[in-house]
mmCIF file of N, CA and C in Angstrom:
data_model
loop_
_atom_site.group_PDB
_atom_site.id
_atom_site.type_symbol
_atom_site.label_atom_id
_atom_site.label_comp_id
_atom_site.label_asym_id
_atom_site.label_seq_id
_atom_site.Cartn_x
_atom_site.Cartn_y
_atom_site.Cartn_z
ATOM 1 N N GLN A 1476 19.252 1.217 -1.681
ATOM 2 C CA GLN A 1476 18.578 0.147 -1.948
ATOM 3 C C GLN A 1476 17.533 -0.002 -0.789
ATOM 4 N N VAL A 1477 16.270 -0.045 -1.031
ATOM 5 C CA VAL A 1477 15.216 -0.129 0.024
ATOM 6 C C VAL A 1477 14.655 -1.742 -0.292
ATOM 7 N N GLN A 1478 14.616 -2.443 0.698
ATOM 8 C CA GLN A 1478 13.877 -3.759 0.450
ATOM 9 C C GLN A 1478 12.622 -3.764 1.297
ATOM 10 N N LEU A 1479 11.440 -3.955 0.466
ATOM 11 C CA LEU A 1479 10.082 -3.912 1.016
ATOM 12 C C LEU A 1479 9.395 -5.415 1.204
ATOM 13 N N VAL A 1480 8.873 -5.753 2.077
ATOM 14 C CA VAL A 1480 8.416 -7.069 2.440
ATOM 15 C C VAL A 1480 6.928 -6.916 3.014
ATOM 16 N N GLU A 1481 5.974 -7.401 2.091
ATOM 17 C CA GLU A 1481 4.645 -7.269 2.431
ATOM 18 C C GLU A 1481 4.168 -8.444 3.155
ATOM 19 N N SER A 1482 3.072 -8.410 4.002
ATOM 20 C CA SER A 1482 2.612 -9.499 4.782
ATOM 21 C C SER A 1482 1.142 -9.173 4.934
ATOM 22 N N GLY A 1483 0.326 -10.308 5.390
ATOM 23 C CA GLY A 1483 -0.984 -10.137 5.971
ATOM 24 C C GLY A 1483 -2.178 -10.384 5.093
ATOM 25 N N GLY A 1484 -1.701 -10.729 3.795
ATOM 26 C CA GLY A 1484 -2.695 -11.095 2.843
ATOM 27 C C GLY A 1484 -3.343 -12.558 3.287
ATOM 28 N N GLY A 1485 -4.432 -12.757 2.448
ATOM 29 C CA GLY A 1485 -5.105 -13.967 2.839
ATOM 30 C C GLY A 1485 -6.429 -14.067 2.238
ATOM 31 N N LEU A 1486 -7.363 -15.023 2.735
ATOM 32 C CA LEU A 1486 -8.599 -15.325 2.222
ATOM 33 C C LEU A 1486 -9.714 -14.689 3.404
ATOM 34 N N VAL A 1487 -10.547 -13.818 2.791
ATOM 35 C CA VAL A 1487 -11.591 -13.361 3.844
ATOM 36 C C VAL A 1487 -12.886 -13.371 3.087
ATOM 37 N N GLN A 1488 -13.879 -13.455 3.923
ATOM 38 C CA GLN A 1488 -15.177 -13.304 3.297
ATOM 39 C C GLN A 1488 -15.536 -11.811 3.132
ATOM 40 N N ALA A 1489 -16.521 -11.586 2.179
ATOM 41 C CA ALA A 1489 -16.851 -10.223 1.894
ATOM 42 C C ALA A 1489 -17.496 -9.586 3.380
ATOM 43 N N GLY A 1490 -17.193 -8.191 3.521
ATOM 44 C CA GLY A 1490 -17.446 -7.694 4.701
ATOM 45 C C GLY A 1490 -16.419 -7.816 5.926
ATOM 46 N N GLY A 1491 -15.647 -8.566 5.535
ATOM 47 C CA GLY A 1491 -14.439 -8.882 6.693
ATOM 48 C C GLY A 1491 -13.236 -7.837 6.509
ATOM 49 N N SER A 1492 -12.135 -8.164 7.430
ATOM 50 C CA SER A 1492 -11.114 -7.261 7.426
ATOM 51 C C SER A 1492 -9.739 -7.888 7.340
ATOM 52 N N LEU A 1493 -8.868 -7.055 6.854
ATOM 53 C CA LEU A 1493 -7.406 -7.527 6.927
ATOM 54 C C LEU A 1493 -6.576 -6.335 7.258
ATOM 55 N N ARG A 1494 -5.415 -6.731 7.671
ATOM 56 C CA ARG A 1494 -4.416 -5.525 7.936
ATOM 57 C C ARG A 1494 -3.217 -6.050 7.293
ATOM 58 N N LEU A 1495 -2.727 -5.261 6.310
ATOM 59 C CA LEU A 1495 -1.450 -5.669 5.448
ATOM 60 C C LEU A 1495 -0.425 -4.840 6.179
ATOM 61 N N SER A 1496 0.715 -5.261 6.168
ATOM 62 C CA SER A 1496 1.915 -4.661 6.691
ATOM 63 C C SER A 1496 3.168 -4.695 5.528
ATOM 64 N N CYS A 1497 3.855 -3.688 5.556
ATOM 65 C CA CYS A 1497 5.003 -3.607 4.736
ATOM 66 C C CYS A 1497 6.279 -3.059 5.553
ATOM 67 N N ALA A 1498 7.224 -4.117 5.664
ATOM 68 C CA ALA A 1498 8.316 -3.807 6.485
ATOM 69 C C ALA A 1498 9.446 -3.436 5.591
ATOM 70 N N ALA A 1499 10.219 -2.372 6.059
ATOM 71 C CA ALA A 1499 11.177 -1.726 5.238
ATOM 72 C C ALA A 1499 12.502 -1.652 6.102
ATOM 73 N N PRO A 1500 13.378 -2.699 6.375
ATOM 74 C CA PRO A 1500 14.521 -2.543 7.387
ATOM 75 C C PRO A 1500 15.485 -1.463 6.884
ATOM 76 N N GLY A 1501 15.977 -0.648 7.755
ATOM 77 C CA GLY A 1501 16.969 0.257 7.322
ATOM 78 C C GLY A 1501 16.624 1.636 7.996
ATOM 79 N N ARG A 1502 17.709 2.473 7.962
ATOM 80 C CA ARG A 1502 17.467 3.793 8.705
ATOM 81 C C ARG A 1502 16.889 4.905 7.849
ATOM 82 N N THR A 1503 16.604 4.413 6.384
ATOM 83 C CA THR A 1503 15.900 5.506 5.706
ATOM 84 C C THR A 1503 14.482 5.556 5.512
ATOM 85 N N PHE A 1504 14.038 4.501 6.217
ATOM 86 C CA PHE A 1504 12.475 4.360 6.117
ATOM 87 C C PHE A 1504 11.700 5.803 6.323
ATOM 88 N N SER A 1505 12.078 6.603 7.213
ATOM 89 C CA SER A 1505 11.205 7.770 7.453
ATOM 90 C C SER A 1505 11.368 8.739 6.348
ATOM 91 N N THR A 1506 12.355 8.673 5.491
ATOM 92 C CA THR A 1506 12.531 9.704 4.327
ATOM 93 C C THR A 1506 11.696 9.269 3.053
ATOM 94 N N TYR A 1507 11.090 8.104 3.223
ATOM 95 C CA TYR A 1507 10.269 7.657 2.009
ATOM 96 C C TYR A 1507 8.751 7.896 2.238
ATOM 97 N N GLN A 1508 8.153 8.527 1.170
ATOM 98 C CA GLN A 1508 6.779 8.335 0.952
ATOM 99 C C GLN A 1508 6.434 7.018 0.768
ATOM 100 N N MET A 1509 5.285 6.521 1.244
ATOM 101 C CA MET A 1509 4.998 4.971 1.170
ATOM 102 C C MET A 1509 3.682 4.975 0.360
ATOM 103 N N TYR A 1510 3.561 3.816 -0.399
ATOM 104 C CA TYR A 1510 2.401 3.606 -1.142
ATOM 105 C C TYR A 1510 1.864 2.197 -1.163
ATOM 106 N N TRP A 1511 0.558 2.167 -1.236
ATOM 107 C CA TRP A 1511 0.085 0.803 -1.554
ATOM 108 C C TRP A 1511 -0.656 0.869 -2.986
ATOM 109 N N PHE A 1512 -0.458 -0.106 -3.738
ATOM 110 C CA PHE A 1512 -1.091 -0.417 -4.933
ATOM 111 C C PHE A 1512 -1.766 -1.628 -4.909
ATOM 112 N N CYS A 1513 -2.464 -2.212 -5.953
ATOM 113 C CA CYS A 1513 -3.162 -3.410 -6.001
ATOM 114 C C CYS A 1513 -3.207 -3.691 -7.654
ATOM 115 N N GLN A 1514 -3.006 -5.065 -7.870
ATOM 116 C CA GLN A 1514 -3.227 -5.388 -9.215
ATOM 117 C C GLN A 1514 -4.127 -6.792 -9.187
ATOM 118 N N ALA A 1515 -5.284 -6.618 -9.815
ATOM 119 C CA ALA A 1515 -6.079 -7.789 -10.054
ATOM 120 C C ALA A 1515 -5.824 -8.520 -11.268
ATOM 121 N N PRO A 1516 -6.222 -9.756 -11.276
ATOM 122 C CA PRO A 1516 -5.897 -10.553 -12.542
ATOM 123 C C PRO A 1516 -6.358 -9.908 -13.696
ATOM 124 N N GLY A 1517 -5.577 -9.950 -14.746
ATOM 125 C CA GLY A 1517 -5.813 -9.354 -16.014
ATOM 126 C C GLY A 1517 -6.028 -7.848 -16.072
ATOM 127 N N LYS A 1518 -5.773 -7.188 -14.986
ATOM 128 C CA LYS A 1518 -5.711 -5.570 -14.919
ATOM 129 C C LYS A 1518 -4.546 -4.963 -14.557
ATOM 130 N N GLU A 1519 -4.390 -3.620 -14.834
ATOM 131 C CA GLU A 1519 -3.223 -2.864 -14.656
ATOM 132 C C GLU A 1519 -3.160 -2.688 -13.020
ATOM 133 N N ARG A 1520 -1.825 -2.274 -12.684
ATOM 134 C CA ARG A 1520 -1.717 -1.951 -11.250
ATOM 135 C C ARG A 1520 -2.311 -0.591 -10.959
ATOM 136 N N GLU A 1521 -3.033 -0.433 -9.906
ATOM 137 C CA GLU A 1521 -3.882 0.970 -9.605
ATOM 138 C C GLU A 1521 -3.422 1.268 -8.249
ATOM 139 N N SER A 1522 -3.395 2.505 -8.111
ATOM 140 C CA SER A 1522 -3.156 2.975 -6.650
ATOM 141 C C SER A 1522 -4.370 2.876 -5.700
ATOM 142 N N VAL A 1523 -3.939 2.625 -4.352
ATOM 143 C CA VAL A 1523 -4.809 2.354 -3.404
ATOM 144 C C VAL A 1523 -4.654 3.553 -2.412
ATOM 145 N N ALA A 1524 -3.596 3.679 -1.740
ATOM 146 C CA ALA A 1524 -3.332 4.614 -0.714
ATOM 147 C C ALA A 1524 -1.800 5.076 -0.762
ATOM 148 N N ALA A 1525 -1.681 6.387 -0.154
ATOM 149 C CA ALA A 1525 -0.272 6.706 0.105
ATOM 150 C C ALA A 1525 -0.258 7.498 1.506
ATOM 151 N N ILE A 1526 0.893 7.535 1.933
ATOM 152 C CA ILE A 1526 1.094 8.235 3.219
ATOM 153 C C ILE A 1526 2.485 8.959 3.087
ATOM 154 N N SER A 1527 2.491 10.164 3.745
ATOM 155 C CA SER A 1527 3.750 10.907 3.493
ATOM 156 C C SER A 1527 4.644 10.536 4.578
ATOM 157 N N THR A 1528 5.941 11.115 4.569
ATOM 158 C CA THR A 1528 6.905 10.706 5.408
ATOM 159 C C THR A 1528 6.654 10.862 6.881
ATOM 160 N N SER A 1529 5.940 11.851 7.235
ATOM 161 C CA SER A 1529 5.544 12.292 8.661
ATOM 162 C C SER A 1529 4.210 11.568 8.864
ATOM 163 N N GLY A 1530 3.508 11.150 7.990
ATOM 164 C CA GLY A 1530 2.236 10.501 8.350
ATOM 165 C C GLY A 1530 1.074 11.473 8.251
ATOM 166 N N ARG A 1531 1.506 12.793 8.055
ATOM 167 C CA ARG A 1531 0.286 13.843 8.166
ATOM 168 C C ARG A 1531 -0.538 13.851 7.020
ATOM 169 N N SER A 1532 0.103 13.557 5.863
ATOM 170 C CA SER A 1532 -0.675 13.672 4.602
ATOM 171 C C SER A 1532 -1.003 12.111 4.053
ATOM 172 N N THR A 1533 -2.254 12.054 3.565
ATOM 173 C CA THR A 1533 -2.513 10.694 3.078
ATOM 174 C C THR A 1533 -3.356 10.918 1.849
ATOM 175 N N TYR A 1534 -3.439 9.799 1.063
ATOM 176 C CA TYR A 1534 -4.174 9.842 -0.290
ATOM 177 C C TYR A 1534 -4.952 8.449 -0.256
ATOM 178 N N TYR A 1535 -6.049 8.498 -0.832
ATOM 179 C CA TYR A 1535 -6.887 7.377 -0.973
ATOM 180 C C TYR A 1535 -7.704 7.302 -2.310
ATOM 181 N N ALA A 1536 -7.485 6.216 -3.031
ATOM 182 C CA ALA A 1536 -8.420 6.155 -4.214
ATOM 183 C C ALA A 1536 -9.956 6.164 -3.905
ATOM 184 N N ASP A 1537 -10.643 6.702 -4.678
ATOM 185 C CA ASP A 1537 -12.042 6.783 -4.449
ATOM 186 C C ASP A 1537 -12.811 5.520 -4.093
ATOM 187 N N SER A 1538 -12.388 4.306 -4.647
ATOM 188 C CA SER A 1538 -12.781 3.071 -4.434
ATOM 189 C C SER A 1538 -12.769 2.499 -2.941
ATOM 190 N N VAL A 1539 -11.703 3.038 -2.335
ATOM 191 C CA VAL A 1539 -11.462 2.619 -0.923
ATOM 192 C C VAL A 1539 -11.634 3.581 0.234
ATOM 193 N N LYS A 1540 -12.074 4.768 -0.101
ATOM 194 C CA LYS A 1540 -12.237 5.865 0.828
ATOM 195 C C LYS A 1540 -13.290 5.470 1.696
ATOM 196 N N GLY A 1541 -13.004 5.555 3.116
ATOM 197 C CA GLY A 1541 -14.143 5.192 4.063
ATOM 198 C C GLY A 1541 -13.890 3.704 4.512
ATOM 199 N N ARG A 1542 -13.117 2.946 3.746
ATOM 200 C CA ARG A 1542 -13.119 1.487 4.058
ATOM 201 C C ARG A 1542 -11.630 1.130 4.509
ATOM 202 N N PHE A 1543 -10.359 1.739 3.999
ATOM 203 C CA PHE A 1543 -9.278 1.331 4.039
ATOM 204 C C PHE A 1543 -8.546 2.553 4.870
ATOM 205 N N THR A 1544 -7.586 2.289 5.637
ATOM 206 C CA THR A 1544 -6.820 3.289 6.462
ATOM 207 C C THR A 1544 -5.280 2.921 6.154
ATOM 208 N N ILE A 1545 -4.618 3.922 5.690
ATOM 209 C CA ILE A 1545 -3.141 3.673 5.656
ATOM 210 C C ILE A 1545 -2.411 4.408 6.921
ATOM 211 N N SER A 1546 -1.362 3.694 7.510
ATOM 212 C CA SER A 1546 -0.763 4.388 8.681
ATOM 213 C C SER A 1546 0.689 3.890 8.444
ATOM 214 N N ARG A 1547 1.701 4.574 9.149
ATOM 215 C CA ARG A 1547 3.017 4.119 9.267
ATOM 216 C C ARG A 1547 3.537 4.288 10.670
ATOM 217 N N ASP A 1548 4.495 3.578 10.976
ATOM 218 C CA ASP A 1548 5.340 3.510 12.149
ATOM 219 C C ASP A 1548 6.918 3.865 11.820
ATOM 220 N N ASN A 1549 7.363 4.844 12.095
ATOM 221 C CA ASN A 1549 8.789 5.222 11.598
ATOM 222 C C ASN A 1549 9.614 4.649 12.533
ATOM 223 N N VAL A 1550 9.250 4.027 13.767
ATOM 224 C CA VAL A 1550 10.157 3.601 14.672
ATOM 225 C C VAL A 1550 10.263 2.087 14.373
ATOM 226 N N LYS A 1551 9.257 1.398 13.987
ATOM 227 C CA LYS A 1551 9.105 0.102 13.518
ATOM 228 C C LYS A 1551 9.483 -0.138 11.943
ATOM 229 N N ASN A 1552 9.670 0.909 11.296
ATOM 230 C CA ASN A 1552 10.069 0.866 9.889
ATOM 231 C C ASN A 1552 8.913 0.222 9.070
ATOM 232 N N THR A 1553 7.568 0.360 9.374
ATOM 233 C CA THR A 1553 6.604 -0.394 8.694
ATOM 234 C C THR A 1553 5.374 0.532 8.421
ATOM 235 N N VAL A 1554 4.845 0.264 7.320
ATOM 236 C CA VAL A 1554 3.680 0.969 6.864
ATOM 237 C C VAL A 1554 2.450 -0.166 6.850
ATOM 238 N N TYR A 1555 1.308 0.242 7.030
ATOM 239 C CA TYR A 1555 0.126 -0.623 7.222
ATOM 240 C C TYR A 1555 -1.014 -0.244 6.319
ATOM 241 N N LEU A 1556 -1.766 -1.177 5.950
ATOM 242 C CA LEU A 1556 -3.014 -0.890 5.263
ATOM 243 C C LEU A 1556 -4.089 -1.699 6.002
ATOM 244 N N GLN A 1557 -4.970 -0.937 6.694
ATOM 245 C CA GLN A 1557 -6.146 -1.787 7.391
ATOM 246 C C GLN A 1557 -7.417 -1.633 6.339
ATOM 247 N N MET A 1558 -7.832 -2.649 6.088
ATOM 248 C CA MET A 1558 -8.869 -2.924 4.996
ATOM 249 C C MET A 1558 -10.060 -3.500 5.751
ATOM 250 N N ASN A 1559 -11.069 -2.728 5.848
ATOM 251 C CA ASN A 1559 -12.436 -3.022 6.304
ATOM 252 C C ASN A 1559 -13.397 -3.120 5.178
ATOM 253 N N SER A 1560 -14.460 -3.783 5.678
ATOM 254 C CA SER A 1560 -15.598 -3.796 4.689
ATOM 255 C C SER A 1560 -15.330 -4.208 3.271
ATOM 256 N N LEU A 1561 -14.339 -5.508 3.235
ATOM 257 C CA LEU A 1561 -13.868 -5.872 2.086
ATOM 258 C C LEU A 1561 -14.905 -6.395 1.047
ATOM 259 N N LYS A 1562 -14.740 -6.180 -0.094
ATOM 260 C CA LYS A 1562 -15.532 -6.533 -1.361
ATOM 261 C C LYS A 1562 -14.875 -7.485 -2.204
ATOM 262 N N PRO A 1563 -15.646 -8.302 -2.931
ATOM 263 C CA PRO A 1563 -14.962 -9.143 -3.797
ATOM 264 C C PRO A 1563 -14.025 -8.628 -4.859
ATOM 265 N N GLU A 1564 -14.535 -7.284 -5.126
ATOM 266 C CA GLU A 1564 -13.621 -6.522 -6.223
ATOM 267 C C GLU A 1564 -12.377 -6.066 -5.582
ATOM 268 N N ASP A 1565 -12.207 -6.245 -4.316
ATOM 269 C CA ASP A 1565 -10.751 -5.746 -3.762
ATOM 270 C C ASP A 1565 -9.871 -7.052 -3.942
ATOM 271 N N THR A 1566 -10.308 -8.103 -4.405
ATOM 272 C CA THR A 1566 -9.279 -9.310 -4.728
ATOM 273 C C THR A 1566 -8.314 -8.964 -5.636
ATOM 274 N N ALA A 1567 -7.054 -9.039 -5.224
ATOM 275 C CA ALA A 1567 -5.860 -8.489 -6.046
ATOM 276 C C ALA A 1567 -4.635 -8.808 -5.162
ATOM 277 N N VAL A 1568 -3.565 -8.833 -5.819
ATOM 278 C CA VAL A 1568 -2.153 -8.823 -5.208
ATOM 279 C C VAL A 1568 -1.972 -7.196 -4.679
ATOM 280 N N TYR A 1569 -1.625 -6.978 -3.539
ATOM 281 C CA TYR A 1569 -1.285 -5.731 -3.005
ATOM 282 C C TYR A 1569 0.303 -5.614 -2.779
ATOM 283 N N TYR A 1570 0.675 -4.415 -3.357
ATOM 284 C CA TYR A 1570 2.095 -4.107 -3.542
ATOM 285 C C TYR A 1570 2.457 -2.811 -2.725
ATOM 286 N N CYS A 1571 3.460 -2.730 -1.923
ATOM 287 C CA CYS A 1571 3.949 -1.723 -1.322
ATOM 288 C C CYS A 1571 5.089 -1.140 -2.044
ATOM 289 N N GLY A 1572 5.021 0.310 -2.139
ATOM 290 C CA GLY A 1572 5.964 1.083 -2.913
ATOM 291 C C GLY A 1572 6.582 2.213 -1.982
ATOM 292 N N ALA A 1573 7.913 2.546 -2.283
ATOM 293 C CA ALA A 1573 8.578 3.683 -1.678
ATOM 294 C C ALA A 1573 9.367 4.482 -2.581
ATOM 295 N N ASP A 1574 9.286 5.726 -2.317
ATOM 296 C CA ASP A 1574 9.936 6.815 -3.183
ATOM 297 C C ASP A 1574 9.918 7.941 -2.452
ATOM 298 N N PRO A 1575 10.969 8.724 -2.640
ATOM 299 C CA PRO A 1575 11.139 10.062 -2.000
ATOM 300 C C PRO A 1575 10.173 11.152 -2.411
ATOM 301 N N VAL A 1576 9.506 10.885 -3.606
ATOM 302 C CA VAL A 1576 8.551 11.718 -4.119
ATOM 303 C C VAL A 1576 7.246 11.680 -3.767
ATOM 304 N N TRP A 1577 6.364 12.622 -3.370
ATOM 305 C CA TRP A 1577 5.197 12.483 -3.116
ATOM 306 C C TRP A 1577 4.190 12.604 -4.310
ATOM 307 N N GLY A 1578 3.088 11.985 -4.273
ATOM 308 C CA GLY A 1578 1.996 12.150 -5.475
ATOM 309 C C GLY A 1578 2.057 11.153 -6.455
ATOM 310 N N LEU A 1579 2.817 10.164 -6.383
ATOM 311 C CA LEU A 1579 3.074 9.220 -7.357
ATOM 312 C C LEU A 1579 2.001 8.182 -7.492
ATOM 313 N N TRP A 1580 0.774 8.580 -7.468
ATOM 314 C CA TRP A 1580 -0.414 7.692 -7.744
ATOM 315 C C TRP A 1580 -1.123 7.871 -8.813
ATOM 316 N N VAL A 1581 -0.423 8.696 -9.930
ATOM 317 C CA VAL A 1581 -1.053 8.816 -11.096
ATOM 318 C C VAL A 1581 0.132 8.367 -12.047
ATOM 319 N N GLY A 1582 -0.207 7.988 -13.396
ATOM 320 C CA GLY A 1582 0.638 7.773 -14.252
ATOM 321 C C GLY A 1582 0.655 6.265 -14.862
ATOM 322 N N GLY A 1583 0.364 5.451 -14.079
ATOM 323 C CA GLY A 1583 0.261 4.071 -14.542
ATOM 324 C C GLY A 1583 1.752 3.417 -14.701
ATOM 325 N N GLY A 1584 1.701 2.202 -15.282
ATOM 326 C CA GLY A 1584 2.974 1.480 -15.279
ATOM 327 C C GLY A 1584 3.573 1.302 -13.800
ATOM 328 N N ASN A 1585 4.853 1.527 -13.666
ATOM 329 C CA ASN A 1585 5.399 1.527 -12.302
ATOM 330 C C ASN A 1585 5.318 2.656 -11.625
ATOM 331 N N TYR A 1586 4.575 3.769 -12.023
ATOM 332 C CA TYR A 1586 4.194 5.076 -11.576
ATOM 333 C C TYR A 1586 5.467 5.783 -11.083
ATOM 334 N N GLY A 1587 6.622 5.582 -11.645
ATOM 335 C CA GLY A 1587 7.883 6.094 -11.304
ATOM 336 C C GLY A 1587 8.367 5.749 -9.923
ATOM 337 N N ILE A 1588 7.694 4.759 -9.147
ATOM 338 C CA ILE A 1588 8.242 4.515 -7.913
ATOM 339 C C ILE A 1588 9.463 3.729 -8.104
ATOM 340 N N HIS A 1589 10.377 3.935 -7.114
ATOM 341 C CA HIS A 1589 11.733 3.408 -7.204
ATOM 342 C C HIS A 1589 11.730 2.005 -6.685
ATOM 343 N N TYR A 1590 10.963 1.880 -5.462
ATOM 344 C CA TYR A 1590 11.265 0.435 -4.811
ATOM 345 C C TYR A 1590 9.879 -0.086 -4.636
ATOM 346 N N TRP A 1591 9.777 -1.389 -5.078
ATOM 347 C CA TRP A 1591 8.505 -2.217 -4.779
ATOM 348 C C TRP A 1591 8.753 -3.436 -3.983
ATOM 349 N N GLY A 1592 7.766 -3.906 -3.258
ATOM 350 C CA GLY A 1592 7.683 -5.092 -2.723
ATOM 351 C C GLY A 1592 7.382 -6.371 -3.618
ATOM 352 N N LYS A 1593 7.363 -7.401 -3.127
ATOM 353 C CA LYS A 1593 6.939 -8.525 -4.192
ATOM 354 C C LYS A 1593 5.472 -8.897 -4.093
ATOM 355 N N GLY A 1594 4.728 -8.087 -3.180
ATOM 356 C CA GLY A 1594 3.184 -8.389 -3.123
ATOM 357 C C GLY A 1594 2.651 -9.299 -2.114
ATOM 358 N N THR A 1595 1.501 -9.211 -1.700
ATOM 359 C CA THR A 1595 0.711 -10.220 -0.908
ATOM 360 C C THR A 1595 -0.686 -10.263 -1.480
ATOM 361 N N LEU A 1596 -1.170 -11.463 -1.537
ATOM 362 C CA LEU A 1596 -2.376 -11.726 -2.201
ATOM 363 C C LEU A 1596 -3.593 -11.568 -1.076
ATOM 364 N N VAL A 1597 -4.409 -10.786 -1.732
ATOM 365 C CA VAL A 1597 -5.767 -10.806 -0.941
ATOM 366 C C VAL A 1597 -6.947 -11.317 -1.830
ATOM 367 N N THR A 1598 -7.644 -12.239 -1.158
ATOM 368 C CA THR A 1598 -8.753 -12.778 -1.830
ATOM 369 C C THR A 1598 -10.100 -12.542 -0.972
ATOM 370 N N VAL A 1599 -11.033 -12.027 -1.686
ATOM 371 C CA VAL A 1599 -12.424 -11.915 -0.861
ATOM 372 C C VAL A 1599 -13.428 -12.638 -1.606
ATOM 373 N N SER A 1600 -14.027 -13.484 -0.754
ATOM 374 C CA SER A 1600 -15.027 -14.405 -1.426
ATOM 375 C C SER A 1600 -16.407 -13.594 -1.065
ATOM 376 N N SER A 1601 -17.346 -13.969 -1.994
ATOM 377 C CA SER A 1601 -18.628 -13.447 -1.769
ATOM 378 C C SER A 1601 -19.503 -14.435 -1.001
#
């Protein structure tokens, strides 16, 4: 069982920045691929970014490329999402996911990801 706890959400003006964190206490964090997803009101959950166990491979949705950066610290058991140049359309609940399998940013629904956090709300005002 992997428990994921997101933090760092809040209200920010368009053009601003936030850094989300997802803590995953336990000795197995480094064995999990880590994912960030978002879900806006009335919309389905969408992939945002992913990072491999070593951190050497990353994935970004087209909508966030060049603005968001995913990183991880396998000593602190934490994955981060640095969000810059935020836009009102980035407003959503952001969820952290963990799974041993890489590439789970397609498929919809729960994307086949085993473990999810409860989410943190990001609101971007215009």
